[in-house]
PDB file of C-alpha atoms in Angstrom:
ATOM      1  CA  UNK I   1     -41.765  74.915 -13.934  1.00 50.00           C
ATOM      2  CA  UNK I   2     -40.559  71.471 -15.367  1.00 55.00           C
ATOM      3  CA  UNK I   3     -40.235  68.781 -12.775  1.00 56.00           C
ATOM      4  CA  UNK I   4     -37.930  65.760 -14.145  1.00 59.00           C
ATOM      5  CA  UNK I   5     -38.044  63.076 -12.749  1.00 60.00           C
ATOM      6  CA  UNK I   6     -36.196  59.485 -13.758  1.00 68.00           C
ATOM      7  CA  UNK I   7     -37.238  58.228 -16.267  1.00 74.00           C
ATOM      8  CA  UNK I   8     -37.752  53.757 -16.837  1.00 70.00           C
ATOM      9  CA  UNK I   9     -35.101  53.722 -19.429  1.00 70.00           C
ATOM     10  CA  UNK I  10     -32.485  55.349 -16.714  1.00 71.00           C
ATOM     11  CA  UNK I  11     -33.740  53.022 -14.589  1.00 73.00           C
ATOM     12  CA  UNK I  12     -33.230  50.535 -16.081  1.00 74.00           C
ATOM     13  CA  UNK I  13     -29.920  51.658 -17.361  1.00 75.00           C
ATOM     14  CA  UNK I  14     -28.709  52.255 -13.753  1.00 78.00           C
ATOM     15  CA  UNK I  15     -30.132  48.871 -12.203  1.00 76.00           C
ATOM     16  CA  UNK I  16     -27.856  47.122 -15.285  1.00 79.00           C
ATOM     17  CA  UNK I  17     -24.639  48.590 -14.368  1.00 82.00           C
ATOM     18  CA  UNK I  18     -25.444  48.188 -10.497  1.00 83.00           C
ATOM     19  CA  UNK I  19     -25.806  44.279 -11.043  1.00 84.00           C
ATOM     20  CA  UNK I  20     -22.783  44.297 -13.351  1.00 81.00           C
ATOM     21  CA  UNK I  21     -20.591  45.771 -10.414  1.00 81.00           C
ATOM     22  CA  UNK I  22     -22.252  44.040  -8.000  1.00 80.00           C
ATOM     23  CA  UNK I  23     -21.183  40.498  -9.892  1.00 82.00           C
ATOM     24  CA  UNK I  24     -18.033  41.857 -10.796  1.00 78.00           C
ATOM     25  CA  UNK I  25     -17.512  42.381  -7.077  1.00 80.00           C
ATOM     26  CA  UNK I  26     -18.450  38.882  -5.751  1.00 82.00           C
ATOM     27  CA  UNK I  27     -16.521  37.180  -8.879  1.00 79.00           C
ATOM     28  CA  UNK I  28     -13.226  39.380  -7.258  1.00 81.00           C
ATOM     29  CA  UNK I  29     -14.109  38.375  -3.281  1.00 79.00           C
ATOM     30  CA  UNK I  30     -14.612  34.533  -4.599  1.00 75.00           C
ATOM     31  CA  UNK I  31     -11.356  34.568  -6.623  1.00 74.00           C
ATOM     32  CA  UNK I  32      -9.695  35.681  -3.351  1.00 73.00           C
ATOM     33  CA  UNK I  33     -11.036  33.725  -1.215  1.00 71.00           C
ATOM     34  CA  UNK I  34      -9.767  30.866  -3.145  1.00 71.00           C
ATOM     35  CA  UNK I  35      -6.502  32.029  -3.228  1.00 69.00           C
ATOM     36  CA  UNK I  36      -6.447  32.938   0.213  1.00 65.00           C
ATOM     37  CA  UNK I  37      -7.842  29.217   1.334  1.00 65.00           C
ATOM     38  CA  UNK I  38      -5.552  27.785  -1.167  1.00 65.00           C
ATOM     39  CA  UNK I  39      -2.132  29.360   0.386  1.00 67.00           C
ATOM     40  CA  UNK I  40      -3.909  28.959   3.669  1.00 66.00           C
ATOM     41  CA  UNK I  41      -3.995  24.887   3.180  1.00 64.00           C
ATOM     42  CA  UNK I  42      -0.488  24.830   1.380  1.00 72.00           C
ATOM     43  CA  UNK I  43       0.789  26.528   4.384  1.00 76.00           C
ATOM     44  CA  UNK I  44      -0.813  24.698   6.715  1.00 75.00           C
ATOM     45  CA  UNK I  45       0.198  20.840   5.348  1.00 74.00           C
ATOM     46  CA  UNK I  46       3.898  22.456   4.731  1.00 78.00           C
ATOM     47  CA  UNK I  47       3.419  23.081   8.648  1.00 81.00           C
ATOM     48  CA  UNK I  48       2.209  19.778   9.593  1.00 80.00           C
ATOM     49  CA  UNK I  49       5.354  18.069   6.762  1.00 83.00           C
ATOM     50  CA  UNK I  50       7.940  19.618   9.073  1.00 83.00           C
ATOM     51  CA  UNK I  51       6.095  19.254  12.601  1.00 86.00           C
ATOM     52  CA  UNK I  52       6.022  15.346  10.890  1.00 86.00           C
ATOM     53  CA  UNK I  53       9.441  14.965   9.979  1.00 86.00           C
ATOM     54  CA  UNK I  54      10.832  16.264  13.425  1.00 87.00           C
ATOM     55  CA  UNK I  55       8.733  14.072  15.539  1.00 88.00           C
ATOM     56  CA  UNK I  56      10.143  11.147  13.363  1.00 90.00           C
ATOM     57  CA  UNK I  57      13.726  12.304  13.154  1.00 87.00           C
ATOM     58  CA  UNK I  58      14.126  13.120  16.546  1.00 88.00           C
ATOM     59  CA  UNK I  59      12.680   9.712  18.013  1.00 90.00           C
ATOM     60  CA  UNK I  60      15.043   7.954  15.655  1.00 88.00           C
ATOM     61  CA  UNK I  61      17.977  10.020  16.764  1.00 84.00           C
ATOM     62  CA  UNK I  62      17.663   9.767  20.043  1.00 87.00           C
ATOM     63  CA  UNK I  63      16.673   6.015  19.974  1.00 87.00           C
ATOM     64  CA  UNK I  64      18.703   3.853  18.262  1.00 87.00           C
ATOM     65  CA  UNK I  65      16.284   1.439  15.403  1.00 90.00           C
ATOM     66  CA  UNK I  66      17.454  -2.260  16.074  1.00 90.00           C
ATOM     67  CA  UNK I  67      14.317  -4.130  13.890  1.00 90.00           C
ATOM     68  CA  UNK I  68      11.447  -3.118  12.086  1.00 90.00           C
ATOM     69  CA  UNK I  69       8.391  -4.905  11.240  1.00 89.00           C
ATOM     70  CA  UNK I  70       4.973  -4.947   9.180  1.00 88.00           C
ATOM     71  CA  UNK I  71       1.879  -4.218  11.655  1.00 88.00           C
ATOM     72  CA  UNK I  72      -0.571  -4.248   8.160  1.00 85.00           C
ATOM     73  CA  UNK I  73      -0.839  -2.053   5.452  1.00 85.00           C
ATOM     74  CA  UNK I  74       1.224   1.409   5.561  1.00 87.00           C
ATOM     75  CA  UNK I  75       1.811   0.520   9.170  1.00 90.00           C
ATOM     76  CA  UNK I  76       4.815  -0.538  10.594  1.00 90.00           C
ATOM     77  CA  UNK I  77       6.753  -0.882  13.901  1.00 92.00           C
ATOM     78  CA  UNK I  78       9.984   0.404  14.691  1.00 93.00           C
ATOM     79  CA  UNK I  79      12.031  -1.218  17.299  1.00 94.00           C
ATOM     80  CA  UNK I  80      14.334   0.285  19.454  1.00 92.00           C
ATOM     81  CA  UNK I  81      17.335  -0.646  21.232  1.00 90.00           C
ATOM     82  CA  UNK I  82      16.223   0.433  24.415  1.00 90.00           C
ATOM     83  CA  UNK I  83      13.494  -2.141  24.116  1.00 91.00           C
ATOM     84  CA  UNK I  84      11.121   0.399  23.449  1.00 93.00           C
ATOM     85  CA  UNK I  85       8.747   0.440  19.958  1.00 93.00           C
ATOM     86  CA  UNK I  86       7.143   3.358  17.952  1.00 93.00           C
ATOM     87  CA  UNK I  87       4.294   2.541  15.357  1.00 93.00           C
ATOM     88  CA  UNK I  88       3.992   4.563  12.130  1.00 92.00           C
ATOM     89  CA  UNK I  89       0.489   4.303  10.584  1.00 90.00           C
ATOM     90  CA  UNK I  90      -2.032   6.041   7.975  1.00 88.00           C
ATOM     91  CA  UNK I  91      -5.634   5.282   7.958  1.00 87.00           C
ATOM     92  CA  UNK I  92      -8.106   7.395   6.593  1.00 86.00           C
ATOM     93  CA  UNK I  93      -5.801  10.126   6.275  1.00 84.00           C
ATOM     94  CA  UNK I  94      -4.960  10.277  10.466  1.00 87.00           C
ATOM     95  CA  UNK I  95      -1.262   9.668  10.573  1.00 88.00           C
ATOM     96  CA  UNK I  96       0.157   8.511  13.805  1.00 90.00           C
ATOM     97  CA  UNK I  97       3.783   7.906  14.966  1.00 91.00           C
ATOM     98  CA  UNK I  98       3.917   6.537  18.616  1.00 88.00           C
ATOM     99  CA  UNK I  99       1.829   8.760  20.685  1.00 88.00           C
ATOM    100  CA  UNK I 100       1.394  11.749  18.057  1.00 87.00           C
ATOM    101  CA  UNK I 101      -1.426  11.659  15.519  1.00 86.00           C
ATOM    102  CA  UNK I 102      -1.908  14.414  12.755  1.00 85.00           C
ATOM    103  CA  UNK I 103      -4.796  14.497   9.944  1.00 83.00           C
ATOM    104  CA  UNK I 104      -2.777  14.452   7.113  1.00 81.00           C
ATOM    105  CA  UNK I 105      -3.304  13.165   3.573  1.00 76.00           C
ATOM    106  CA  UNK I 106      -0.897  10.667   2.182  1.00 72.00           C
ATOM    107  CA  UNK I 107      -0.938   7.895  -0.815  1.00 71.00           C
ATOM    108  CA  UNK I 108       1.060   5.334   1.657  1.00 74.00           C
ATOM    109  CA  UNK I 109       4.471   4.829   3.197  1.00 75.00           C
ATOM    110  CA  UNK I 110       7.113   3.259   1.502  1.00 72.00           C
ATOM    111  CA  UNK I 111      10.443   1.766   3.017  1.00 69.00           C
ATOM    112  CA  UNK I 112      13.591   1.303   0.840  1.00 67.00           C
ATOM    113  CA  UNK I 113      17.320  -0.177   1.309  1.00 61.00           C
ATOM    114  CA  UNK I 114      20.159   1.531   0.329  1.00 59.00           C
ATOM    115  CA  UNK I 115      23.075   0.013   1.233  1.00 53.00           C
ATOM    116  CA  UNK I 116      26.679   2.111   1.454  1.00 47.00           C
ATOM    117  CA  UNK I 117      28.889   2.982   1.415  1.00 44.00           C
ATOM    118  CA  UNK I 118      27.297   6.441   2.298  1.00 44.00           C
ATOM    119  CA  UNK I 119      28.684   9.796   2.618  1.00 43.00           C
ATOM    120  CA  UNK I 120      29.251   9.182   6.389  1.00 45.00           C
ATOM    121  CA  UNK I 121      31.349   6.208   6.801  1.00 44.00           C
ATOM    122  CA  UNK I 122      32.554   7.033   9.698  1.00 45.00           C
ATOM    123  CA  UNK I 123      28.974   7.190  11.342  1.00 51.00           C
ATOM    124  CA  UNK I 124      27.624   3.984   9.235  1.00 57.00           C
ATOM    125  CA  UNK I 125      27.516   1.568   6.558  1.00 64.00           C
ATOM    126  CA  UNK I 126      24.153   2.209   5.114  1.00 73.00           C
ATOM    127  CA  UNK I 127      21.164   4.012   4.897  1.00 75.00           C
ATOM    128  CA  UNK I 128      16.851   3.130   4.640  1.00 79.00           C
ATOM    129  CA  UNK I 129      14.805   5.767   3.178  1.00 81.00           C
ATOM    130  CA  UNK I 130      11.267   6.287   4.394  1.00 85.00           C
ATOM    131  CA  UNK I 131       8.726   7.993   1.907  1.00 86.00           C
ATOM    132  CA  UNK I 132       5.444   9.188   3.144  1.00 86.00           C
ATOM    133  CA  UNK I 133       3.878  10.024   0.025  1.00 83.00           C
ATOM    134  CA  UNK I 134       1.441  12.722  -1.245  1.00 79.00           C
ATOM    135  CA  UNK I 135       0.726  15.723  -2.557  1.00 77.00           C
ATOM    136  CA  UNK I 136       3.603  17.316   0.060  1.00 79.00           C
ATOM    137  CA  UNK I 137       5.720  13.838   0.685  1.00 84.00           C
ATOM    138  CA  UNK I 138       8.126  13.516   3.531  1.00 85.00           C
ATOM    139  CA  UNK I 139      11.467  11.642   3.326  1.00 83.00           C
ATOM    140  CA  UNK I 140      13.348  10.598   5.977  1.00 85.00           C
ATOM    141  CA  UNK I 141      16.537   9.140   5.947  1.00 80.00           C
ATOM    142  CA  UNK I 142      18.194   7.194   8.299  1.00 82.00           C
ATOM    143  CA  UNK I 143      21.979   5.660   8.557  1.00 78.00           C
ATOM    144  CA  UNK I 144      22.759   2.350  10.401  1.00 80.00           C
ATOM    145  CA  UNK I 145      25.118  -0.119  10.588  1.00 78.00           C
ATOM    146  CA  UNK I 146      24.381  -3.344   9.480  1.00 75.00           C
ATOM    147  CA  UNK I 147      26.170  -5.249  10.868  1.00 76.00           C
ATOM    148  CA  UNK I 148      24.685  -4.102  14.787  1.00 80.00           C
ATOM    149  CA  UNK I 149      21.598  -3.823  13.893  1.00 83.00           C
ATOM    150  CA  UNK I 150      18.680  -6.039  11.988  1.00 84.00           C
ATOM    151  CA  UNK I 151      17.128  -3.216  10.018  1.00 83.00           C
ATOM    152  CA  UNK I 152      18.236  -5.153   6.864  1.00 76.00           C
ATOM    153  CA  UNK I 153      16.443  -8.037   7.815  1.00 79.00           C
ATOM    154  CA  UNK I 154      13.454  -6.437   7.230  1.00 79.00           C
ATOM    155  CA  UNK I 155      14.071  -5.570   3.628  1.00 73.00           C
ATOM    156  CA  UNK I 156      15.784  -9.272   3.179  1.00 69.00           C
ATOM    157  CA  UNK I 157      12.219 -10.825   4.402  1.00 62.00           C
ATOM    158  CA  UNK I 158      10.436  -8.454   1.927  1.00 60.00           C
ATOM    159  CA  UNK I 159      11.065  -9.610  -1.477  1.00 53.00           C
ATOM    160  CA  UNK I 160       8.930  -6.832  -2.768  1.00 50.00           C
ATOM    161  CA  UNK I 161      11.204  -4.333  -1.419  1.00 51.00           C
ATOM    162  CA  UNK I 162      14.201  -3.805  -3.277  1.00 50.00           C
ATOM    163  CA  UNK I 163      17.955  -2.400  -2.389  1.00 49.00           C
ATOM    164  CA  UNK I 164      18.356   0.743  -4.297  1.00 51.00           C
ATOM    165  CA  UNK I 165      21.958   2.271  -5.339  1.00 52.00           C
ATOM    166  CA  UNK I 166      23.634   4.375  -2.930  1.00 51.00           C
ATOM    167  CA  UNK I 167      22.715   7.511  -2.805  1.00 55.00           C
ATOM    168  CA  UNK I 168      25.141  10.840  -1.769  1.00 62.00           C
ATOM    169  CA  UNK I 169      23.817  13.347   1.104  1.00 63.00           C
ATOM    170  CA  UNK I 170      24.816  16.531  -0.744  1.00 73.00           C
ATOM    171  CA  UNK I 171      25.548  19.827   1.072  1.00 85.00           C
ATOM    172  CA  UNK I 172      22.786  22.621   0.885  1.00 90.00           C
ATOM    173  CA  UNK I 173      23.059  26.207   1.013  1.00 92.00           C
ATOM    174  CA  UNK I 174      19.997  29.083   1.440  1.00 91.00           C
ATOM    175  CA  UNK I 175      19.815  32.192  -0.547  1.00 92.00           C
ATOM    176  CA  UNK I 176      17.010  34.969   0.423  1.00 92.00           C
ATOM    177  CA  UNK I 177      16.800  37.311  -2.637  1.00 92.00           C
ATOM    178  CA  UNK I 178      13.867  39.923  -4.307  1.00 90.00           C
ATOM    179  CA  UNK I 179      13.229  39.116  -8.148  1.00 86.00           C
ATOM    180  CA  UNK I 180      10.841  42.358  -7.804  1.00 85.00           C
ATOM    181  CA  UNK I 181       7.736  40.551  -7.478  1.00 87.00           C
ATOM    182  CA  UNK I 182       8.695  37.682  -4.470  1.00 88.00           C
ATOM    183  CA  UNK I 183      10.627  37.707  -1.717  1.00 91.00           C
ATOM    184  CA  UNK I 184      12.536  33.972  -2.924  1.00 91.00           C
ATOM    185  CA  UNK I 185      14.140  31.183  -0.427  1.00 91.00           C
ATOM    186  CA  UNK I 186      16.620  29.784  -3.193  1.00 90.00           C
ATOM    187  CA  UNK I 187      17.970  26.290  -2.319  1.00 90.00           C
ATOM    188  CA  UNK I 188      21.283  24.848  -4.416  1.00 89.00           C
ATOM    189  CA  UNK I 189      23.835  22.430  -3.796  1.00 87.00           C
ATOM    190  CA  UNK I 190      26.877  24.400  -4.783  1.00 87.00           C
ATOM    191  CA  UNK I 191      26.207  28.511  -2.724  1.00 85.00           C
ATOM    192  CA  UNK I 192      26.029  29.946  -5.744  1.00 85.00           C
ATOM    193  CA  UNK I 193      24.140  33.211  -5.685  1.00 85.00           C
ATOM    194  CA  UNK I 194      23.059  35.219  -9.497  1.00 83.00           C
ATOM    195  CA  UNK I 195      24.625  38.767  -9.114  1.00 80.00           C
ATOM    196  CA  UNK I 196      21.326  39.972 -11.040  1.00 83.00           C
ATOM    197  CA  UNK I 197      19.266  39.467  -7.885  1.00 86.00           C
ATOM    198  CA  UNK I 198      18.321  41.561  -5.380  1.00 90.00           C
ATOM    199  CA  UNK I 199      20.076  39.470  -2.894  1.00 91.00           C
ATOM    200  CA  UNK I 200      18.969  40.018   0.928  1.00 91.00           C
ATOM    201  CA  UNK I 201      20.887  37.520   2.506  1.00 90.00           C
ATOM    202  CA  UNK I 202      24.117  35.765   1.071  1.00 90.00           C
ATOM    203  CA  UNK I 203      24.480  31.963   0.648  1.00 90.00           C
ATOM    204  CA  UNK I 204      24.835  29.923   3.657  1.00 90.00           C
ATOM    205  CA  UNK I 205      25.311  26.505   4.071  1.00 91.00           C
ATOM    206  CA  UNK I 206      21.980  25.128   6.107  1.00 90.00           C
ATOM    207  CA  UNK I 207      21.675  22.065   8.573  1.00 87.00           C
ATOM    208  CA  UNK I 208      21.064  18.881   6.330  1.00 83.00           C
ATOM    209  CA  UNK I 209      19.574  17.111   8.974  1.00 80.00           C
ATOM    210  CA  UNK I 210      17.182  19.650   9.778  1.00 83.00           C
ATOM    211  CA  UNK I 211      16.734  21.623  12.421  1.00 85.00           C
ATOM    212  CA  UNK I 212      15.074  21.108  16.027  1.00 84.00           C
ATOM    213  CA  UNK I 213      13.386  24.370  16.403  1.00 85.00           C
ATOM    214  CA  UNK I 214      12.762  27.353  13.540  1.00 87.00           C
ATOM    215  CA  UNK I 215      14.995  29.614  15.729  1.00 89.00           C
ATOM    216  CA  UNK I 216      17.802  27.678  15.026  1.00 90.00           C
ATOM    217  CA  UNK I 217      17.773  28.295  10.907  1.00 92.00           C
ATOM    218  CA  UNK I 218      19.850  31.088   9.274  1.00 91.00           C
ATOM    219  CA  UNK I 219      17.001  32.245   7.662  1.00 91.00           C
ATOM    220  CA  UNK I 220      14.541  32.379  10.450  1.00 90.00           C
ATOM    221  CA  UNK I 221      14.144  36.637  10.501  1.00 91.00           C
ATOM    222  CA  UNK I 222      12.905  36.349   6.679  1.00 90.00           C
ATOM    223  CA  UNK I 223      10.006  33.784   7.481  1.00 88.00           C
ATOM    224  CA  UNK I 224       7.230  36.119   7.054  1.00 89.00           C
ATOM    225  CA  UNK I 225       8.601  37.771   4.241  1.00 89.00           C
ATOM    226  CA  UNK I 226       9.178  34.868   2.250  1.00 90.00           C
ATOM    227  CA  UNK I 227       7.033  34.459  -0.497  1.00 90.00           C
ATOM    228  CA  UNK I 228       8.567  31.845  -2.664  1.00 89.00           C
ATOM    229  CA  UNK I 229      10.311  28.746  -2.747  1.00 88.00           C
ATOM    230  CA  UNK I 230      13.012  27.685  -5.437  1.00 87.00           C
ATOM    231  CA  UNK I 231      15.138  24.506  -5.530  1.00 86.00           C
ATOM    232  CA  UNK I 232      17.857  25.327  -8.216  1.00 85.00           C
ATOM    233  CA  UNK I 233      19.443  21.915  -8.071  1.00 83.00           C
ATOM    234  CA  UNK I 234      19.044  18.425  -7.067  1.00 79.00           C
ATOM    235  CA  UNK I 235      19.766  18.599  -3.181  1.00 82.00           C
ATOM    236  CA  UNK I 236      19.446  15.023  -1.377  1.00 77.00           C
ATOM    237  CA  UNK I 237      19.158  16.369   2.704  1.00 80.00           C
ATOM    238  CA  UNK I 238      18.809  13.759   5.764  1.00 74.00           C
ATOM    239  CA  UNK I 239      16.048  15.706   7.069  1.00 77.00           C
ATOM    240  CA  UNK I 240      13.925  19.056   6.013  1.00 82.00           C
ATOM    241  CA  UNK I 241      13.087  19.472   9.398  1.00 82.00           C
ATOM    242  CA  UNK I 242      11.821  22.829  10.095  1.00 85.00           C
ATOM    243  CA  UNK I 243      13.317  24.120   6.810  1.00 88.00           C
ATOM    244  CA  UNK I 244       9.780  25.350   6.053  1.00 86.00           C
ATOM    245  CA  UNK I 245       7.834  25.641   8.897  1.00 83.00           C
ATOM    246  CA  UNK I 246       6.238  29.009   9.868  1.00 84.00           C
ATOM    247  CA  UNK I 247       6.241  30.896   6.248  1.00 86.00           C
ATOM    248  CA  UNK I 248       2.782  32.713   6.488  1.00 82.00           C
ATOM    249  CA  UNK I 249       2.919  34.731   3.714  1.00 84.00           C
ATOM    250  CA  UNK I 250       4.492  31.771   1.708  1.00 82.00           C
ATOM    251  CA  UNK I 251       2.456  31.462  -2.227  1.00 81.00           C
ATOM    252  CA  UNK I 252       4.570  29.797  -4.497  1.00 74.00           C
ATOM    253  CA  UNK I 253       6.504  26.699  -4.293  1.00 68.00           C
TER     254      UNK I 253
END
């Protein structure tokens, strides 16, 4: 009776392809595990972006911004005319507005002028813009009326900081379609929707000023089935405010 048994070449041969499928493997699980972080940290700053622009936006619509000054570098103090103050600093990537404080990576904070007339003259007569720049900015824009307030005073005492031209808040309207691969949050200026897309919700005009809670967005049932953001247009909003916020299954902006 012949007994066969395995020989070294077959071995051999099957401890080769064993390692090859084992590194194959890890190469795959390390690939997605990148990915997965990745979209896990885009999420996650696009999170802390909105939570960020609501606690600014709602202090400064609820308190009315008489003066602001320089408290050192990318810090400055806003005055309010209640007599009450709110300090916006970065250091060391910890931002802090008042009495909230987020980690959150940003280049600096820069202040600009633009005077009206703005889209809104019956509200006010001009407009500041405040940048927090980055790798996922935030812009904030805020209308006052010069001549009740000293906000310009600021800028006037600034020589580096320099009036820019008006600038037009322009309408903005959602779109939810399917291009077969994402689920696509398309933003535009002017509602128009491509009749090749797999559209799942119509165009609707959104909040420009942002919102004060995610329920309150049109689009709110499609946040975990969004998968993609596209900005068709140039769209100049107040506020994003909660635009974004809560998209876990978001990949691609």
């Amino acid at each position: 009776m012949n007994k066969k048994g395995i020989t070294v070449v077959e071995l051999v041969v099957t401890f080769s392809l064993t390692i090859t499928v084992a590194i194959f493997l890890i190469q795959i699980i390390l690939t997605v595990s990148k990915l997965y972080t990745k979209n896990g940290i885009k999420t996650e700053m696009l999170n802390k972006k909105s939570i960020i622009s609501n606690e600014i936006n709602t202090k400064f619509r609820n308190s009315a911004i008489d003066s602001i000054e320089v408290c050192g570098d990318d810090c400055y103090v806003f005055k309010y005319t209640d007599t009450t103050s709110s300090t916006l600093k970065i250091e060391n990537d910890l931002l802090t507005f008042g009495d909230f404080a987020t980690k959150f990576s940003s280049s600096g904070i820069n202040l600009d002028l633009i005077y009206g007339p703005t889209v809104q003259n019956y509200l006010n007569d001009s407009i500041f813009k405040l940048t927090i720049s980055g790798d996922y900015p935030i812009n904030i824009i805020y209308q006052f009326d010069k001549d009740t307030s000293r906000i310009d005073e600021f800028f006037t005492d600034n020589e580096e900081v320099k009036p820019e031209e008006p600038i037009k808040i322009t309408k903005v309207y959602a779109v939810i379609y399917s291009d077969g691969t994402d689920t696509v949050l398309a933003l535009n200026s002017n509602g128009n929707v491509d009749s090749n897309k797999t559209i799942l919700m119509d165009a609707i005009e959104i909040n420009s000023n942002g919102y004060i809670r995610e329920t309150d967005r049109p689009y709110n049932n499609y946040k975990d089935s969004i998968t993609k953001i596209v900005i068709e247009d140039i769209i100049v909003p107040t506020s994003t405010s909660y635009w974004f916020s809560g998209f876990s299954n978001l990949t691609n902006i």
